[in-house]
mmCIF file of C-alpha atoms and ligand atoms in Angstrom:
data_model
loop_
_atom_site.group_PDB
_atom_site.id
_atom_site.type_symbol
_atom_site.label_atom_id
_atom_site.label_comp_id
_atom_site.label_asym_id
_atom_site.label_seq_id
_atom_site.Cartn_x
_atom_site.Cartn_y
_atom_site.Cartn_z
ATOM 1 C CA MET W 136 0.000 0.000 0.000
ATOM 2 C CA GLU W 137 1.473 3.330 -0.946
ATOM 3 C CA LEU W 138 0.671 7.027 -1.154
ATOM 4 C CA VAL W 139 0.871 8.159 -4.784
ATOM 5 C CA THR W 140 0.613 11.414 -6.687
ATOM 6 C CA PRO W 141 -2.530 11.427 -8.885
ATOM 7 C CA GLY W 142 -1.765 10.024 -12.330
ATOM 8 C CA GLN W 143 -3.374 8.908 -15.558
ATOM 9 C CA ALA W 144 -2.855 5.218 -14.711
ATOM 10 C CA PHE W 145 -5.547 5.452 -12.023
ATOM 11 C CA GLU W 146 -8.306 6.996 -14.137
ATOM 12 C CA GLN W 147 -10.640 3.988 -14.078
ATOM 13 C CA SER W 148 -10.126 3.373 -10.369
ATOM 14 C CA TYR W 149 -10.866 7.047 -9.672
ATOM 15 C CA ARG W 150 -14.070 6.900 -11.719
ATOM 16 C CA ASP W 151 -15.127 3.768 -9.805
ATOM 17 C CA TYR W 152 -14.380 5.528 -6.511
ATOM 18 C CA ILE W 153 -16.633 8.462 -7.429
ATOM 19 C CA VAL W 154 -19.439 6.083 -8.437
ATOM 20 C CA GLU W 155 -19.077 4.298 -5.079
ATOM 21 C CA LEU W 156 -19.452 7.601 -3.229
ATOM 22 C CA GLY W 157 -22.889 8.054 -4.805
ATOM 23 C CA ASP W 158 -24.771 10.846 -3.046
ATOM 24 C CA GLU W 159 -22.398 10.917 -0.066
ATOM 25 C CA GLU W 160 -20.868 14.292 0.699
ATOM 26 C CA ARG W 161 -17.486 14.351 -1.039
ATOM 27 C CA TYR W 162 -14.585 14.823 1.295
ATOM 28 C CA PRO W 163 -11.832 16.026 1.070
ATOM 29 C CA PHE W 164 -12.799 18.909 -1.206
ATOM 30 C CA PRO W 165 -10.862 17.887 -4.394
ATOM 31 C CA LEU W 166 -13.255 14.940 -4.755
ATOM 32 C CA ASP W 167 -15.795 17.583 -5.793
ATOM 33 C CA PHE W 168 -13.682 18.684 -8.750
ATOM 34 C CA GLU W 169 -15.014 17.976 -12.227
ATOM 35 C CA HIS W 170 -13.322 14.764 -13.395
ATOM 36 C CA GLN W 171 -14.859 13.851 -16.750
ATOM 37 C CA ASP W 172 -11.837 15.429 -18.445
ATOM 38 C CA PHE W 173 -9.295 13.478 -16.422
ATOM 39 C CA PRO W 174 -6.097 15.207 -17.633
ATOM 40 C CA THR W 175 -7.665 18.553 -16.664
ATOM 41 C CA LEU W 176 -8.397 17.186 -13.179
ATOM 42 C CA LEU W 177 -4.770 16.036 -12.865
ATOM 43 C CA ALA W 178 -3.506 19.453 -13.939
ATOM 44 C CA ARG W 179 -5.796 21.164 -11.434
ATOM 45 C CA LEU W 180 -4.551 18.963 -8.586
ATOM 46 C CA ASP W 181 -0.964 19.618 -9.628
ATOM 47 C CA ASN W 182 -1.650 23.363 -9.620
ATOM 48 C CA PHE W 183 -3.061 23.171 -6.100
ATOM 49 C CA ALA W 184 0.108 21.431 -4.930
ATOM 50 C CA LYS W 185 2.220 24.131 -6.567
ATOM 51 C CA GLY W 186 0.049 26.977 -5.294
ATOM 52 C CA ILE W 187 -0.953 28.018 -8.836
ATOM 53 C CA ASN W 188 -4.392 29.580 -9.536
ATOM 54 C CA LEU W 189 -5.615 29.040 -5.984
ATOM 55 C CA PRO W 190 -9.064 30.448 -5.163
ATOM 56 C CA ALA W 191 -9.100 33.201 -2.516
ATOM 57 C CA GLY W 192 -8.604 31.842 0.981
ATOM 58 C CA TYR W 193 -6.973 28.594 -0.171
ATOM 59 C CA VAL W 194 -3.398 27.522 0.613
ATOM 60 C CA PRO W 195 -1.194 25.101 -1.363
ATOM 61 C CA SER W 196 -2.203 21.494 -0.746
ATOM 62 C CA SER W 197 -1.250 18.068 -2.046
ATOM 63 C CA THR W 198 -3.924 15.550 -2.934
ATOM 64 C CA LEU W 199 -2.521 12.017 -2.706
ATOM 65 C CA TRP W 200 -4.107 8.617 -3.209
ATOM 66 C CA LEU W 201 -3.685 5.542 -1.050
ATOM 67 C CA VAL W 202 -3.232 2.771 -3.599
ATOM 68 C CA ASP W 203 -2.972 -1.012 -3.454
ATOM 69 C CA ARG W 204 -2.412 -3.059 -6.620
ATOM 70 C CA GLY W 205 -3.661 -0.249 -8.836
ATOM 71 C CA GLU W 206 -6.829 0.437 -6.823
ATOM 72 C CA ILE W 207 -7.413 3.750 -5.060
ATOM 73 C CA LEU W 208 -8.426 2.907 -1.467
ATOM 74 C CA GLY W 209 -8.435 6.406 -0.028
ATOM 75 C CA VAL W 210 -7.840 10.086 -0.725
ATOM 76 C CA THR W 211 -5.970 12.587 1.420
ATOM 77 C CA ASN W 212 -5.609 16.338 0.994
ATOM 78 C CA ILE W 213 -2.686 17.792 2.910
ATOM 79 C CA ARG W 214 -2.250 21.544 3.329
ATOM 80 C CA HIS W 215 1.385 22.579 3.290
ATOM 81 C CA THR W 216 0.751 25.618 5.475
ATOM 82 C CA LEU W 217 -2.189 27.176 7.312
ATOM 83 C CA ASN W 218 -3.613 30.677 7.204
ATOM 84 C CA ASP W 219 -5.448 32.128 10.226
ATOM 85 C CA ALA W 220 -8.878 30.997 9.048
ATOM 86 C CA ILE W 221 -7.767 27.430 8.314
ATOM 87 C CA ALA W 222 -5.782 27.233 11.561
ATOM 88 C CA HIS W 223 -9.044 28.153 13.302
ATOM 89 C CA CYS W 224 -11.152 25.638 11.404
ATOM 90 C CA GLY W 225 -9.967 23.243 8.715
ATOM 91 C CA GLY W 226 -6.541 22.039 9.756
ATOM 92 C CA HIS W 227 -3.785 20.347 7.764
ATOM 93 C CA ILE W 228 -5.341 17.020 6.757
ATOM 94 C CA GLY W 229 -8.626 15.930 5.215
ATOM 95 C CA LEU W 230 -9.104 12.336 4.147
ATOM 96 C CA SER W 231 -11.584 9.665 3.222
ATOM 97 C CA ILE W 232 -11.647 5.944 2.557
ATOM 98 C CA ARG W 233 -13.504 4.259 -0.321
ATOM 99 C CA PRO W 234 -16.899 3.168 1.115
ATOM 100 C CA SER W 235 -16.363 -0.544 0.401
ATOM 101 C CA LYS W 236 -13.011 -0.463 2.245
ATOM 102 C CA ARG W 237 -14.100 1.195 5.477
ATOM 103 C CA GLY W 238 -13.775 -0.423 8.896
ATOM 104 C CA LEU W 239 -10.514 -2.169 7.987
ATOM 105 C CA GLY W 240 -8.098 0.227 9.672
ATOM 106 C CA LEU W 241 -7.177 1.983 6.419
ATOM 107 C CA SER W 242 -7.887 5.517 7.636
ATOM 108 C CA LYS W 243 -5.232 5.035 10.303
ATOM 109 C CA VAL W 244 -2.749 3.970 7.611
ATOM 110 C CA LEU W 245 -3.659 6.964 5.435
ATOM 111 C CA MET W 246 -3.559 9.394 8.370
ATOM 112 C CA ALA W 247 -0.132 8.109 9.506
ATOM 113 C CA LYS W 248 1.241 8.532 5.967
ATOM 114 C CA SER W 249 -0.257 12.044 5.742
ATOM 115 C CA ILE W 250 1.395 13.018 9.022
ATOM 116 C CA ALA W 251 4.720 11.599 7.782
ATOM 117 C CA PHE W 252 4.359 13.752 4.623
ATOM 118 C CA LEU W 253 4.100 16.869 6.803
ATOM 119 C CA GLN W 254 6.981 15.748 9.009
ATOM 120 C CA GLN W 255 9.173 15.457 5.901
ATOM 121 C CA ARG W 256 8.268 19.072 5.138
ATOM 122 C CA GLN W 257 9.433 20.225 8.562
ATOM 123 C CA VAL W 258 5.963 20.876 9.950
ATOM 124 C CA ASN W 259 6.336 20.336 13.673
ATOM 125 C CA GLU W 260 2.770 20.898 14.829
ATOM 126 C CA VAL W 261 -0.031 19.213 12.891
ATOM 127 C CA HIS W 262 -3.579 20.560 13.261
ATOM 128 C CA ILE W 263 -6.390 18.112 12.517
ATOM 129 C CA HIS W 264 -10.049 19.041 12.883
ATOM 130 C CA CYS W 265 -13.206 16.968 12.710
ATOM 131 C CA TYR W 266 -16.865 17.127 13.586
ATOM 132 C CA LYS W 267 -17.453 15.783 17.077
ATOM 133 C CA ASP W 268 -20.220 13.516 15.812
ATOM 134 C CA ASN W 269 -17.826 11.812 13.347
ATOM 135 C CA GLN W 270 -16.637 9.129 15.756
ATOM 136 C CA ALA W 271 -14.580 7.219 13.195
ATOM 137 C CA SER W 272 -12.677 10.369 12.308
ATOM 138 C CA GLY W 273 -12.036 11.332 15.939
ATOM 139 C CA ARG W 274 -10.818 7.838 16.781
ATOM 140 C CA THR W 275 -8.531 7.841 13.759
ATOM 141 C CA ILE W 276 -6.942 11.114 14.862
ATOM 142 C CA ILE W 277 -6.479 9.885 18.456
ATOM 143 C CA ALA W 278 -5.014 6.559 17.247
ATOM 144 C CA CYS W 279 -2.452 8.562 15.246
ATOM 145 C CA GLY W 280 -1.340 10.594 18.265
ATOM 146 C CA GLY W 281 -3.823 13.481 18.232
ATOM 147 C CA ARG W 282 -4.443 15.315 21.488
ATOM 148 C CA LEU W 283 -7.726 17.210 21.845
ATOM 149 C CA ASP W 284 -6.869 20.902 22.058
ATOM 150 C CA SER W 285 -10.264 22.598 21.925
ATOM 151 C CA GLU W 286 -13.825 22.503 20.648
ATOM 152 C CA ILE W 287 -15.555 25.240 18.665
ATOM 153 C CA GLU W 288 -19.089 25.752 17.396
ATOM 154 C CA VAL W 289 -19.403 26.026 13.619
ATOM 155 C CA GLY W 290 -23.008 26.688 12.652
ATOM 156 C CA ASP W 291 -24.992 24.182 14.666
ATOM 157 C CA LYS W 292 -22.135 21.664 14.853
ATOM 158 C CA CYS W 293 -19.241 21.088 17.213
ATOM 159 C CA VAL W 294 -15.770 20.860 15.664
ATOM 160 C CA GLN W 295 -12.991 19.195 17.645
ATOM 161 C CA ARG W 296 -9.499 20.598 17.135
ATOM 162 C CA TYR W 297 -6.635 18.161 17.662
ATOM 163 C CA LEU W 298 -2.876 18.782 17.727
ATOM 164 C CA ILE W 299 0.028 16.446 17.083
ATOM 165 C CA ARG W 300 3.512 17.687 17.994
ATOM 166 C CA LEU W 301 6.178 16.033 15.831
HETATM 167 C C1 LIG G 451 -13.848 8.553 8.722
HETATM 168 C C2 LIG G 451 -13.260 7.479 7.800
HETATM 169 C C3 LIG G 451 -12.073 8.087 7.080
HETATM 170 C C4 LIG G 451 -12.798 6.283 8.645
HETATM 171 O O1 LIG G 451 -12.185 5.356 7.777
HETATM 172 P P1 LIG G 451 -12.046 3.802 8.129
HETATM 173 O O2 LIG G 451 -10.971 3.234 7.269
HETATM 174 O O3 LIG G 451 -13.379 3.155 8.065
HETATM 175 O O4 LIG G 451 -11.548 3.842 9.666
HETATM 176 P P2 LIG G 451 -10.671 2.733 10.378
HETATM 177 O O5 LIG G 451 -11.173 1.376 9.999
HETATM 178 O O6 LIG G 451 -9.213 3.046 10.146
HETATM 179 O O7 LIG G 451 -11.041 2.993 11.899
HETATM 180 C C5 LIG G 451 -10.528 4.112 12.578
HETATM 181 C C6 LIG G 451 -11.146 4.177 13.964
HETATM 182 O O8 LIG G 451 -12.532 4.528 13.839
HETATM 183 C C7 LIG G 451 -13.358 3.501 14.397
HETATM 184 N N1 LIG G 451 -14.501 3.391 13.520
HETATM 185 C C8 LIG G 451 -14.523 2.985 12.229
HETATM 186 N N2 LIG G 451 -15.756 3.075 11.733
HETATM 187 C C9 LIG G 451 -16.534 3.552 12.743
HETATM 188 C C10 LIG G 451 -17.909 3.886 12.848
HETATM 189 N N3 LIG G 451 -18.745 3.736 11.810
HETATM 190 N N4 LIG G 451 -18.357 4.379 14.028
HETATM 191 C C11 LIG G 451 -17.530 4.550 15.076
HETATM 192 N N5 LIG G 451 -16.184 4.266 15.034
HETATM 193 C C12 LIG G 451 -15.727 3.767 13.879
HETATM 194 C C13 LIG G 451 -12.498 2.266 14.409
HETATM 195 O O9 LIG G 451 -12.915 1.366 15.408
HETATM 196 C C14 LIG G 451 -11.129 2.859 14.706
HETATM 197 O O10 LIG G 451 -11.033 3.217 16.077
HETATM 198 P P3 LIG G 451 -10.048 2.459 17.098
HETATM 199 O O11 LIG G 451 -8.659 2.571 16.500
HETATM 200 O O12 LIG G 451 -10.211 3.222 18.360
HETATM 201 O O13 LIG G 451 -10.568 1.050 17.128
HETATM 202 C C15 LIG G 451 -14.321 6.960 6.784
HETATM 203 O O14 LIG G 451 -15.471 6.584 7.490
HETATM 204 C C16 LIG G 451 -14.691 7.979 5.718
HETATM 205 O O15 LIG G 451 -14.053 8.036 4.667
HETATM 206 N N6 LIG G 451 -15.751 8.777 5.986
HETATM 207 C C17 LIG G 451 -16.190 9.825 5.050
HETATM 208 C C18 LIG G 451 -15.228 10.999 5.030
HETATM 209 C C19 LIG G 451 -14.922 11.519 6.429
HETATM 210 O O16 LIG G 451 -15.790 11.604 7.278
HETATM 211 N N7 LIG G 451 -13.647 11.897 6.620
HETATM 212 C C20 LIG G 451 -13.169 12.460 7.861
HETATM 213 C C21 LIG G 451 -13.555 13.853 7.991
HETATM 214 S S1 LIG G 451 -12.663 14.727 9.314
#
C-alpha cells in the first residue's frame, strides 16, 4: 500500500471511486472537482500542490491517493501551510476511505502517511479538525497521536481541534 501522486494510470479506479461515493458528501474537497476530463483534473490537482491559480482563501495542498495493486483505497488532501482561518477551522489534513473499504483500519494507515508527509516538510505541529459527531474520524486522529486541544461551534455543529507535535 502506498501514497501516490494522482496520475493517468488510475483513471478507471478514480471513476469507480466516485461512483461508489454516490450521493455521499465528497470529502476532502478535491473529490468535488469535475473529473470527466481526467487530464484537466490532474492538472488542477498539480496546480493546487504548486500553489498556482488558488481560489481566494486557499493555501497550497497536495492531494494524494492511497493505492494497493492499482486500486485507489483512499484520498488525502494535505495543506502545506495554514492561514489564520484554516488554523481556526480546517486544519492540515482531510481524508476519506472508499466506502467498500471502510472499517478495515485503512484511515489510520492513510492518516499516519499524511502526518509523515508533513513531518518530511518540517511541519512540527499538525492541526487536525473533525466534527465531534464523526466518531470514526475522531478515533482515527487519536489513534495517530492526536491530542484534543479545543472545541468550537461552527453553525450548529461542534468541531474538535486536535494537535500532534512532531
Ligand atoms: C472517517 C473514515 C475516514 C474512517 O475510515 P475507516 O478506514 O473506516 O476507519 P478505520 O477502519 O481506520 O477505523 C478508525 C477508527 O474509527 C473507528 N470506527 C470505524 N468506523 C466507525 C464507525 N462507523 N463508528 C464509530 N467508530 C468507527 C475504528 O474502530 C477505529 O477506532 P479504534 O482505533 O479506536 O478502534 C471513513 O469513514 C470515511 O471516509 N468517511 C467519510 C469521510 C470523512 O468523514 N472523513 C473524515 C472527515 S474529518
